[in-house]
mmCIF file with all atom_site columns, C-alpha atoms in Angstrom:
data_model
loop_
_atom_site.group_PDB
_atom_site.id
_atom_site.type_symbol
_atom_site.label_atom_id
_atom_site.label_alt_id
_atom_site.label_comp_id
_atom_site.label_asym_id
_atom_site.label_entity_id
_atom_site.label_seq_id
_atom_site.pdbx_PDB_ins_code
_atom_site.Cartn_x
_atom_site.Cartn_y
_atom_site.Cartn_z
_atom_site.occupancy
_atom_site.B_iso_or_equiv
_atom_site.pdbx_formal_charge
_atom_site.auth_seq_id
_atom_site.auth_comp_id
_atom_site.auth_asym_id
_atom_site.auth_atom_id
_atom_site.pdbx_PDB_model_num
ATOM 1   C CA . MET A 1 1   ? 0.000   0.000  0.000  1.00 0.00 ? 1   MET A CA 1
ATOM 2   C CA . SER A 1 2   ? 1.362   3.398  -0.987 1.00 0.00 ? 2   SER A CA 1
ATOM 3   C CA . ILE A 1 3   ? 1.768   6.304  1.422  1.00 0.00 ? 3   ILE A CA 1
ATOM 4   C CA . GLU A 1 4   ? -1.002  8.127  -0.445 1.00 0.00 ? 4   GLU A CA 1
ATOM 5   C CA . GLU A 1 5   ? -3.400  5.191  0.091  1.00 0.00 ? 5   GLU A CA 1
ATOM 6   C CA . GLN A 1 6   ? -2.491  4.973  3.790  1.00 0.00 ? 6   GLN A CA 1
ATOM 7   C CA . VAL A 1 7   ? -3.142  8.697  4.246  1.00 0.00 ? 7   VAL A CA 1
ATOM 8   C CA . ALA A 1 8   ? -6.443  8.433  2.376  1.00 0.00 ? 8   ALA A CA 1
ATOM 9   C CA . GLY A 1 9   ? -7.481  5.539  4.630  1.00 0.00 ? 9   GLY A CA 1
ATOM 10  C CA . GLN A 1 10  ? -6.612  7.525  7.747  1.00 0.00 ? 10  GLN A CA 1
ATOM 11  C CA . LYS A 1 11  ? -8.663  10.473 6.513  1.00 0.00 ? 11  LYS A CA 1
ATOM 12  C CA . THR A 1 12  ? -11.628 8.184  5.885  1.00 0.00 ? 12  THR A CA 1
ATOM 13  C CA . VAL A 1 13  ? -11.468 6.845  9.445  1.00 0.00 ? 13  VAL A CA 1
ATOM 14  C CA . LYS A 1 14  ? -11.232 10.355 10.847 1.00 0.00 ? 14  LYS A CA 1
ATOM 15  C CA . ARG A 1 15  ? -14.240 11.484 8.835  1.00 0.00 ? 15  ARG A CA 1
ATOM 16  C CA . GLY A 1 16  ? -16.190 8.476  10.149 1.00 0.00 ? 16  GLY A CA 1
ATOM 17  C CA . GLU A 1 17  ? -15.163 9.216  13.735 1.00 0.00 ? 17  GLU A CA 1
ATOM 18  C CA . LEU A 1 18  ? -16.154 12.854 13.274 1.00 0.00 ? 18  LEU A CA 1
ATOM 19  C CA . SER A 1 19  ? -19.550 11.810 11.957 1.00 0.00 ? 19  SER A CA 1
ATOM 20  C CA . ASP A 1 20  ? -20.100 9.497  14.933 1.00 0.00 ? 20  ASP A CA 1
ATOM 21  C CA . ARG A 1 21  ? -19.064 12.253 17.337 1.00 0.00 ? 21  ARG A CA 1
ATOM 22  C CA . LYS A 1 22  ? -21.454 14.757 15.772 1.00 0.00 ? 22  LYS A CA 1
ATOM 23  C CA . HIS A 1 23  ? -24.242 12.179 15.899 1.00 0.00 ? 23  HIS A CA 1
ATOM 24  C CA . GLN A 1 24  ? -23.633 11.629 19.624 1.00 0.00 ? 24  GLN A CA 1
ATOM 25  C CA . ILE A 1 25  ? -23.605 15.380 20.320 1.00 0.00 ? 25  ILE A CA 1
ATOM 26  C CA . LEU A 1 26  ? -26.921 15.781 18.504 1.00 0.00 ? 26  LEU A CA 1
ATOM 27  C CA . GLN A 1 27  ? -28.410 12.879 20.457 1.00 0.00 ? 27  GLN A CA 1
ATOM 28  C CA . ASN A 1 28  ? -27.206 14.593 23.641 1.00 0.00 ? 28  ASN A CA 1
ATOM 29  C CA . ALA A 1 29  ? -29.073 17.708 22.485 1.00 0.00 ? 29  ALA A CA 1
ATOM 30  C CA . VAL A 1 30  ? -32.233 15.644 21.951 1.00 0.00 ? 30  VAL A CA 1
ATOM 31  C CA . ASP A 1 31  ? -31.861 14.145 25.437 1.00 0.00 ? 31  ASP A CA 1
ATOM 32  C CA . MET A 1 32  ? -31.416 17.606 26.965 1.00 0.00 ? 32  MET A CA 1
ATOM 33  C CA . VAL A 1 33  ? -34.451 19.101 25.231 1.00 0.00 ? 33  VAL A CA 1
ATOM 34  C CA . ALA A 1 34  ? -36.637 16.103 26.104 1.00 0.00 ? 34  ALA A CA 1
ATOM 35  C CA . SER A 1 35  ? -35.577 15.875 29.749 1.00 0.00 ? 35  SER A CA 1
ATOM 36  C CA . GLU A 1 36  ? -34.858 19.498 30.707 1.00 0.00 ? 36  GLU A CA 1
ATOM 37  C CA . GLY A 1 37  ? -36.802 21.590 28.206 1.00 0.00 ? 37  GLY A CA 1
ATOM 38  C CA . TYR A 1 38  ? -35.602 23.527 25.187 1.00 0.00 ? 38  TYR A CA 1
ATOM 39  C CA . ALA A 1 39  ? -34.910 26.634 27.259 1.00 0.00 ? 39  ALA A CA 1
ATOM 40  C CA . ARG A 1 40  ? -32.034 24.776 28.927 1.00 0.00 ? 40  ARG A CA 1
ATOM 41  C CA . LEU A 1 41  ? -30.336 23.994 25.626 1.00 0.00 ? 41  LEU A CA 1
ATOM 42  C CA . SER A 1 42  ? -27.391 26.261 24.884 1.00 0.00 ? 42  SER A CA 1
ATOM 43  C CA . MET A 1 43  ? -24.006 25.800 23.238 1.00 0.00 ? 43  MET A CA 1
ATOM 44  C CA . ARG A 1 44  ? -22.268 25.914 26.601 1.00 0.00 ? 44  ARG A CA 1
ATOM 45  C CA . ALA A 1 45  ? -24.708 23.502 28.289 1.00 0.00 ? 45  ALA A CA 1
ATOM 46  C CA . LEU A 1 46  ? -24.484 21.055 25.383 1.00 0.00 ? 46  LEU A CA 1
ATOM 47  C CA . ALA A 1 47  ? -20.680 21.175 25.461 1.00 0.00 ? 47  ALA A CA 1
ATOM 48  C CA . ARG A 1 48  ? -20.770 20.348 29.171 1.00 0.00 ? 48  ARG A CA 1
ATOM 49  C CA . ALA A 1 49  ? -23.247 17.489 28.630 1.00 0.00 ? 49  ALA A CA 1
ATOM 50  C CA . SER A 1 50  ? -21.026 16.141 25.855 1.00 0.00 ? 50  SER A CA 1
ATOM 51  C CA . GLY A 1 51  ? -17.878 16.244 27.989 1.00 0.00 ? 51  GLY A CA 1
ATOM 52  C CA . MET A 1 52  ? -16.057 18.810 25.872 1.00 0.00 ? 52  MET A CA 1
ATOM 53  C CA . LYS A 1 53  ? -15.018 22.424 25.921 1.00 0.00 ? 53  LYS A CA 1
ATOM 54  C CA . LEU A 1 54  ? -17.139 25.038 24.180 1.00 0.00 ? 54  LEU A CA 1
ATOM 55  C CA . GLY A 1 55  ? -14.436 25.579 21.555 1.00 0.00 ? 55  GLY A CA 1
ATOM 56  C CA . ALA A 1 56  ? -14.479 21.880 20.665 1.00 0.00 ? 56  ALA A CA 1
ATOM 57  C CA . LEU A 1 57  ? -18.257 21.954 20.238 1.00 0.00 ? 57  LEU A CA 1
ATOM 58  C CA . GLN A 1 58  ? -17.958 25.010 18.010 1.00 0.00 ? 58  GLN A CA 1
ATOM 59  C CA . TYR A 1 59  ? -15.565 23.056 15.793 1.00 0.00 ? 59  TYR A CA 1
ATOM 60  C CA . HIS A 1 60  ? -18.524 20.825 14.915 1.00 0.00 ? 60  HIS A CA 1
ATOM 61  C CA . PHE A 1 61  ? -21.225 23.513 15.098 1.00 0.00 ? 61  PHE A CA 1
ATOM 62  C CA . PRO A 1 62  ? -19.748 27.005 14.648 1.00 0.00 ? 62  PRO A CA 1
ATOM 63  C CA . THR A 1 63  ? -22.991 28.849 15.446 1.00 0.00 ? 63  THR A CA 1
ATOM 64  C CA . TRP A 1 64  ? -26.279 28.355 17.263 1.00 0.00 ? 64  TRP A CA 1
ATOM 65  C CA . GLU A 1 65  ? -28.046 28.362 13.893 1.00 0.00 ? 65  GLU A CA 1
ATOM 66  C CA . ALA A 1 66  ? -25.748 25.607 12.608 1.00 0.00 ? 66  ALA A CA 1
ATOM 67  C CA . LEU A 1 67  ? -26.501 23.523 15.689 1.00 0.00 ? 67  LEU A CA 1
ATOM 68  C CA . LEU A 1 68  ? -30.273 23.940 15.300 1.00 0.00 ? 68  LEU A CA 1
ATOM 69  C CA . ARG A 1 69  ? -30.138 23.089 11.612 1.00 0.00 ? 69  ARG A CA 1
ATOM 70  C CA . SER A 1 70  ? -28.118 19.942 12.333 1.00 0.00 ? 70  SER A CA 1
ATOM 71  C CA . LEU A 1 71  ? -30.460 19.010 15.188 1.00 0.00 ? 71  LEU A CA 1
ATOM 72  C CA . ALA A 1 72  ? -33.470 19.327 12.875 1.00 0.00 ? 72  ALA A CA 1
ATOM 73  C CA . ASP A 1 73  ? -31.701 17.196 10.256 1.00 0.00 ? 73  ASP A CA 1
ATOM 74  C CA . HIS A 1 74  ? -30.907 14.561 12.899 1.00 0.00 ? 74  HIS A CA 1
ATOM 75  C CA . ILE A 1 75  ? -34.533 14.315 14.056 1.00 0.00 ? 75  ILE A CA 1
ATOM 76  C CA . ARG A 1 76  ? -35.788 14.270 10.459 1.00 0.00 ? 76  ARG A CA 1
ATOM 77  C CA . ALA A 1 77  ? -33.393 11.456 9.536  1.00 0.00 ? 77  ALA A CA 1
ATOM 78  C CA . GLU A 1 78  ? -34.490 9.321  12.497 1.00 0.00 ? 78  GLU A CA 1
ATOM 79  C CA . TYR A 1 79  ? -38.122 9.536  11.408 1.00 0.00 ? 79  TYR A CA 1
ATOM 80  C CA . ARG A 1 80  ? -37.391 8.990  7.727  1.00 0.00 ? 80  ARG A CA 1
ATOM 81  C CA . ALA A 1 81  ? -35.377 5.865  8.506  1.00 0.00 ? 81  ALA A CA 1
ATOM 82  C CA . SER A 1 82  ? -38.340 4.192  10.201 1.00 0.00 ? 82  SER A CA 1
ATOM 83  C CA . PHE A 1 83  ? -41.274 5.689  8.300  1.00 0.00 ? 83  PHE A CA 1
ATOM 84  C CA . PRO A 1 84  ? -43.151 3.108  6.169  1.00 0.00 ? 84  PRO A CA 1
ATOM 85  C CA . GLY A 1 85  ? -42.718 3.879  2.472  1.00 0.00 ? 85  GLY A CA 1
ATOM 86  C CA . GLU A 1 86  ? -40.474 6.894  3.099  1.00 0.00 ? 86  GLU A CA 1
ATOM 87  C CA . ASP A 1 87  ? -37.205 6.479  1.217  1.00 0.00 ? 87  ASP A CA 1
ATOM 88  C CA . HIS A 1 88  ? -37.919 2.735  0.980  1.00 0.00 ? 88  HIS A CA 1
ATOM 89  C CA . PRO A 1 89  ? -39.363 2.255  -2.533 1.00 0.00 ? 89  PRO A CA 1
ATOM 90  C CA . GLY A 1 90  ? -38.816 -1.507 -2.451 1.00 0.00 ? 90  GLY A CA 1
ATOM 91  C CA . ARG A 1 91  ? -41.338 -1.975 0.340  1.00 0.00 ? 91  ARG A CA 1
ATOM 92  C CA . GLY A 1 92  ? -44.307 -0.799 -1.719 1.00 0.00 ? 92  GLY A CA 1
ATOM 93  C CA . ALA A 1 93  ? -47.053 1.539  -0.600 1.00 0.00 ? 93  ALA A CA 1
ATOM 94  C CA . PRO A 1 94  ? -48.027 0.946  3.038  1.00 0.00 ? 94  PRO A CA 1
ATOM 95  C CA . ASP A 1 95  ? -51.637 0.066  3.827  1.00 0.00 ? 95  ASP A CA 1
ATOM 96  C CA . LEU A 1 96  ? -53.771 2.329  6.017  1.00 0.00 ? 96  LEU A CA 1
ATOM 97  C CA . ARG A 1 97  ? -53.401 -0.071 8.945  1.00 0.00 ? 97  ARG A CA 1
ATOM 98  C CA . ASP A 1 98  ? -49.596 -0.028 8.528  1.00 0.00 ? 98  ASP A CA 1
ATOM 99  C CA . VAL A 1 99  ? -49.455 3.768  8.522  1.00 0.00 ? 99  VAL A CA 1
ATOM 100 C CA . VAL A 1 100 ? -51.707 4.198  11.550 1.00 0.00 ? 100 VAL A CA 1
ATOM 101 C CA . GLY A 1 101 ? -49.877 1.416  13.382 1.00 0.00 ? 101 GLY A CA 1
ATOM 102 C CA . PHE A 1 102 ? -46.571 3.160  12.684 1.00 0.00 ? 102 PHE A CA 1
ATOM 103 C CA . PHE A 1 103 ? -47.870 6.425  14.121 1.00 0.00 ? 103 PHE A CA 1
ATOM 104 C CA . LEU A 1 104 ? -49.196 4.703  17.223 1.00 0.00 ? 104 LEU A CA 1
ATOM 105 C CA . ASP A 1 105 ? -46.035 2.668  17.798 1.00 0.00 ? 105 ASP A CA 1
ATOM 106 C CA . ASP A 1 106 ? -43.693 5.586  17.015 1.00 0.00 ? 106 ASP A CA 1
ATOM 107 C CA . ALA A 1 107 ? -40.552 3.484  16.610 1.00 0.00 ? 107 ALA A CA 1
ATOM 108 C CA . ALA A 1 108 ? -38.328 6.540  16.140 1.00 0.00 ? 108 ALA A CA 1
ATOM 109 C CA . GLY A 1 109 ? -39.780 7.998  19.317 1.00 0.00 ? 109 GLY A CA 1
ATOM 110 C CA . GLU A 1 110 ? -38.022 5.357  21.393 1.00 0.00 ? 110 GLU A CA 1
ATOM 111 C CA . ARG A 1 111 ? -34.691 6.940  20.502 1.00 0.00 ? 111 ARG A CA 1
ATOM 112 C CA . LEU A 1 112 ? -35.982 10.515 20.457 1.00 0.00 ? 112 LEU A CA 1
ATOM 113 C CA . HIS A 1 113 ? -38.142 10.420 23.629 1.00 0.00 ? 113 HIS A CA 1
ATOM 114 C CA . SER A 1 114 ? -40.899 11.795 21.403 1.00 0.00 ? 114 SER A CA 1
ATOM 115 C CA . ASP A 1 115 ? -43.604 12.010 24.082 1.00 0.00 ? 115 ASP A CA 1
ATOM 116 C CA . ARG A 1 116 ? -41.449 14.587 25.873 1.00 0.00 ? 116 ARG A CA 1
ATOM 117 C CA . LEU A 1 117 ? -39.586 15.937 22.846 1.00 0.00 ? 117 LEU A CA 1
ATOM 118 C CA . TRP A 1 118 ? -42.507 16.945 20.648 1.00 0.00 ? 118 TRP A CA 1
ATOM 119 C CA . PRO A 1 119 ? -44.120 19.443 23.043 1.00 0.00 ? 119 PRO A CA 1
ATOM 120 C CA . GLN A 1 120 ? -40.697 21.080 23.319 1.00 0.00 ? 120 GLN A CA 1
ATOM 121 C CA . LEU A 1 121 ? -40.307 21.159 19.527 1.00 0.00 ? 121 LEU A CA 1
ATOM 122 C CA . TRP A 1 122 ? -43.683 22.858 19.215 1.00 0.00 ? 122 TRP A CA 1
ATOM 123 C CA . ALA A 1 123 ? -42.530 25.486 21.703 1.00 0.00 ? 123 ALA A CA 1
ATOM 124 C CA . MET A 1 124 ? -39.196 25.917 19.886 1.00 0.00 ? 124 MET A CA 1
ATOM 125 C CA . ALA A 1 125 ? -41.046 26.336 16.586 1.00 0.00 ? 125 ALA A CA 1
ATOM 126 C CA . GLN A 1 126 ? -42.573 29.560 17.925 1.00 0.00 ? 126 GLN A CA 1
ATOM 127 C CA . VAL A 1 127 ? -39.139 31.199 18.128 1.00 0.00 ? 127 VAL A CA 1
ATOM 128 C CA . GLU A 1 128 ? -36.906 29.084 15.867 1.00 0.00 ? 128 GLU A CA 1
ATOM 129 C CA . PRO A 1 129 ? -38.149 28.905 12.238 1.00 0.00 ? 129 PRO A CA 1
ATOM 130 C CA . VAL A 1 130 ? -36.001 25.852 11.473 1.00 0.00 ? 130 VAL A CA 1
ATOM 131 C CA . MET A 1 131 ? -38.031 23.815 13.961 1.00 0.00 ? 131 MET A CA 1
ATOM 132 C CA . GLY A 1 132 ? -41.259 25.024 12.404 1.00 0.00 ? 132 GLY A CA 1
ATOM 133 C CA . GLU A 1 133 ? -39.976 23.776 9.047  1.00 0.00 ? 133 GLU A CA 1
ATOM 134 C CA . LEU A 1 134 ? -39.060 20.433 10.614 1.00 0.00 ? 134 LEU A CA 1
ATOM 135 C CA . LEU A 1 135 ? -42.514 19.881 12.113 1.00 0.00 ? 135 LEU A CA 1
ATOM 136 C CA . GLY A 1 136 ? -44.173 20.885 8.860  1.00 0.00 ? 136 GLY A CA 1
ATOM 137 C CA . GLU A 1 137 ? -42.057 18.381 6.943  1.00 0.00 ? 137 GLU A CA 1
ATOM 138 C CA . ILE A 1 138 ? -42.669 15.461 9.292  1.00 0.00 ? 138 ILE A CA 1
ATOM 139 C CA . TYR A 1 139 ? -46.392 16.075 9.580  1.00 0.00 ? 139 TYR A CA 1
ATOM 140 C CA . GLY A 1 140 ? -46.563 16.614 5.824  1.00 0.00 ? 140 GLY A CA 1
ATOM 141 C CA . SER A 1 141 ? -45.066 13.152 5.310  1.00 0.00 ? 141 SER A CA 1
ATOM 142 C CA . TYR A 1 142 ? -47.572 11.661 7.750  1.00 0.00 ? 142 TYR A CA 1
ATOM 143 C CA . LEU A 1 143 ? -50.458 13.391 6.030  1.00 0.00 ? 143 LEU A CA 1
ATOM 144 C CA . ARG A 1 144 ? -49.405 12.264 2.535  1.00 0.00 ? 144 ARG A CA 1
ATOM 145 C CA . ALA A 1 145 ? -49.024 8.659  3.673  1.00 0.00 ? 145 ALA A CA 1
ATOM 146 C CA . LEU A 1 146 ? -52.464 8.688  5.290  1.00 0.00 ? 146 LEU A CA 1
ATOM 147 C CA . GLU A 1 147 ? -54.060 10.311 2.254  1.00 0.00 ? 147 GLU A CA 1
ATOM 148 C CA . ASP A 1 148 ? -52.458 7.816  -0.145 1.00 0.00 ? 148 ASP A CA 1
ATOM 149 C CA . ALA A 1 149 ? -53.615 4.899  1.993  1.00 0.00 ? 149 ALA A CA 1
ATOM 150 C CA . LEU A 1 150 ? -57.146 6.328  2.205  1.00 0.00 ? 150 LEU A CA 1
ATOM 151 C CA . VAL A 1 151 ? -57.301 6.875  -1.555 1.00 0.00 ? 151 VAL A CA 1
ATOM 152 C CA . ALA A 1 152 ? -56.307 3.228  -1.996 1.00 0.00 ? 152 ALA A CA 1
ATOM 153 C CA . ARG A 1 153 ? -59.256 2.327  0.240  1.00 0.00 ? 153 ARG A CA 1
ATOM 154 C CA . GLY A 1 154 ? -61.623 4.396  -1.943 1.00 0.00 ? 154 GLY A CA 1
ATOM 155 C CA . ASN A 1 155 ? -62.149 7.270  0.482  1.00 0.00 ? 155 ASN A CA 1
ATOM 156 C CA . GLU A 1 156 ? -63.815 10.275 -1.168 1.00 0.00 ? 156 GLU A CA 1
ATOM 157 C CA . ALA A 1 157 ? -62.455 12.939 1.210  1.00 0.00 ? 157 ALA A CA 1
ATOM 158 C CA . PRO A 1 158 ? -58.922 11.719 2.011  1.00 0.00 ? 158 PRO A CA 1
ATOM 159 C CA . ARG A 1 159 ? -57.529 15.053 3.229  1.00 0.00 ? 159 ARG A CA 1
ATOM 160 C CA . ALA A 1 160 ? -60.258 15.629 5.830  1.00 0.00 ? 160 ALA A CA 1
ATOM 161 C CA . GLU A 1 161 ? -60.164 11.989 6.912  1.00 0.00 ? 161 GLU A CA 1
ATOM 162 C CA . ALA A 1 162 ? -56.352 12.001 7.141  1.00 0.00 ? 162 ALA A CA 1
ATOM 163 C CA . LEU A 1 163 ? -56.380 15.163 9.256  1.00 0.00 ? 163 LEU A CA 1
ATOM 164 C CA . SER A 1 164 ? -58.985 13.622 11.547 1.00 0.00 ? 164 SER A CA 1
ATOM 165 C CA . LEU A 1 165 ? -56.915 10.466 12.003 1.00 0.00 ? 165 LEU A CA 1
ATOM 166 C CA . MET A 1 166 ? -53.711 12.426 12.537 1.00 0.00 ? 166 MET A CA 1
ATOM 167 C CA . SER A 1 167 ? -55.387 14.566 15.197 1.00 0.00 ? 167 SER A CA 1
ATOM 168 C CA . LEU A 1 168 ? -56.678 11.465 16.971 1.00 0.00 ? 168 LEU A CA 1
ATOM 169 C CA . ILE A 1 169 ? -53.315 9.704  16.890 1.00 0.00 ? 169 ILE A CA 1
ATOM 170 C CA . GLU A 1 170 ? -51.190 12.690 17.896 1.00 0.00 ? 170 GLU A CA 1
ATOM 171 C CA . GLY A 1 171 ? -53.608 13.629 20.674 1.00 0.00 ? 171 GLY A CA 1
ATOM 172 C CA . SER A 1 172 ? -53.380 10.116 22.113 1.00 0.00 ? 172 SER A CA 1
ATOM 173 C CA . ALA A 1 173 ? -49.793 10.816 23.202 1.00 0.00 ? 173 ALA A CA 1
ATOM 174 C CA . LEU A 1 174 ? -51.129 13.253 25.790 1.00 0.00 ? 174 LEU A CA 1
ATOM 175 C CA . PHE A 1 175 ? -53.020 10.466 27.528 1.00 0.00 ? 175 PHE A CA 1
ATOM 176 C CA . VAL A 1 176 ? -51.225 7.177  26.838 1.00 0.00 ? 176 VAL A CA 1
ATOM 177 C CA . GLY A 1 177 ? -47.725 8.284  25.794 1.00 0.00 ? 177 GLY A CA 1
ATOM 178 C CA . ARG A 1 178 ? -44.680 7.074  27.703 1.00 0.00 ? 178 ARG A CA 1
ATOM 179 C CA . GLY A 1 179 ? -44.843 8.555  31.184 1.00 0.00 ? 179 GLY A CA 1
ATOM 180 C CA . ALA A 1 180 ? -48.456 9.745  30.781 1.00 0.00 ? 180 ALA A CA 1
ATOM 181 C CA . ARG A 1 181 ? -51.099 8.997  33.412 1.00 0.00 ? 181 ARG A CA 1
ATOM 182 C CA . TRP A 1 182 ? -52.791 6.246  31.360 1.00 0.00 ? 182 TRP A CA 1
ATOM 183 C CA . ALA A 1 183 ? -49.687 4.873  29.642 1.00 0.00 ? 183 ALA A CA 1
ATOM 184 C CA . GLY A 1 184 ? -50.619 1.390  30.839 1.00 0.00 ? 184 GLY A CA 1
ATOM 185 C CA . ASP A 1 185 ? -53.644 1.487  28.533 1.00 0.00 ? 185 ASP A CA 1
ATOM 186 C CA . ALA A 1 186 ? -51.607 2.307  25.419 1.00 0.00 ? 186 ALA A CA 1
ATOM 187 C CA . GLU A 1 187 ? -51.692 -1.196 23.930 1.00 0.00 ? 187 GLU A CA 1
ATOM 188 C CA . THR A 1 188 ? -55.443 -1.595 24.451 1.00 0.00 ? 188 THR A CA 1
ATOM 189 C CA . MET A 1 189 ? -56.050 1.865  22.994 1.00 0.00 ? 189 MET A CA 1
ATOM 190 C CA . ARG A 1 190 ? -53.949 0.939  19.957 1.00 0.00 ? 190 ARG A CA 1
ATOM 191 C CA . ASP A 1 191 ? -56.024 -2.212 19.393 1.00 0.00 ? 191 ASP A CA 1
ATOM 192 C CA . ARG A 1 192 ? -59.273 -0.231 19.626 1.00 0.00 ? 192 ARG A CA 1
ATOM 193 C CA . VAL A 1 193 ? -58.127 2.363  17.089 1.00 0.00 ? 193 VAL A CA 1
ATOM 194 C CA . LEU A 1 194 ? -57.158 -0.374 14.620 1.00 0.00 ? 194 LEU A CA 1
ATOM 195 C CA . GLU A 1 195 ? -60.449 -2.204 15.231 1.00 0.00 ? 195 GLU A CA 1
ATOM 196 C CA . THR A 1 196 ? -62.303 1.020  14.440 1.00 0.00 ? 196 THR A CA 1
ATOM 197 C CA . LEU A 1 197 ? -60.381 1.313  11.163 1.00 0.00 ? 197 LEU A CA 1
ATOM 198 C CA . ASP A 1 198 ? -61.147 -2.319 10.309 1.00 0.00 ? 198 ASP A CA 1
ATOM 199 C CA . HIS A 1 199 ? -64.833 -1.755 11.046 1.00 0.00 ? 199 HIS A CA 1
ATOM 200 C CA . LYS A 1 200 ? -64.964 1.277  8.762  1.00 0.00 ? 200 LYS A CA 1
ATOM 201 C CA . TYR A 1 201 ? -62.661 0.192  5.932  1.00 0.00 ? 201 TYR A CA 1
ATOM 202 C CA . GLY A 1 202 ? -62.209 -3.573 6.230  1.00 0.00 ? 202 GLY A CA 1
ATOM 203 C CA . ARG A 1 203 ? -58.860 -5.343 6.661  1.00 0.00 ? 203 ARG A CA 1
ATOM 204 C CA . GLY A 1 204 ? -57.031 -4.001 3.593  1.00 0.00 ? 204 GLY A CA 1
#
C-alpha cells in the first residue's frame, strides 16, 4: 500500500469518527431538550453534557443556527429511517393499517423520547423557524401517507379523513404516551383504534 493510500485511509477513518461524534452530540441535544426543556439547551450547556469544551463543540457547530439546523436534520433522519414507504421504494405503498400502526407505535420515538420531545419542539417552533420547518415536513409526510392509503381504500375525502386520524393519533400521546397517566392502557387503545379502522374500511 502506498503512502497516499495509507493517508487516504486515515482520513476516511477520521471522517467516520467525526460523523459518529457529531451524531452523539446531537443525540445529547435531543436528550437535553426532552428531559430538561428547550430553554435549557445552549451551546455551553451542550458542550458540558457532551464532555467537551465550548471551543471543541464550536468546531462541529460554529454557530447556534448551525446547531439547530443539524439538530433538525438529525430528528428528520431518524423519522425517515423508520417511516413506512419513506425512502424505501422496495417496500411498496403501506396500507392504512400499517401507517396508523406506525404512528401509534412511534418506533423513532423510542430513541428521540418523542412524548417529551414533541411538546418542546412545538414550543421551539414559535421562536426558531427551522423547527417550524421540521414539524411541517414530518407532519406533511404523515399526512401524505395517510391520504395515499385512504385513496387506496376508496375514500372520497382523504384530506379531511387524514387530518382527523392524525389529530386522533397525535392527541393520544397526551393520555397514553410514555410517562403519561394512562400509559398502561396504550396497547389496548392501539387495538381499539385499529379495530375502528377495520370496522370502517375492512382489513385491507
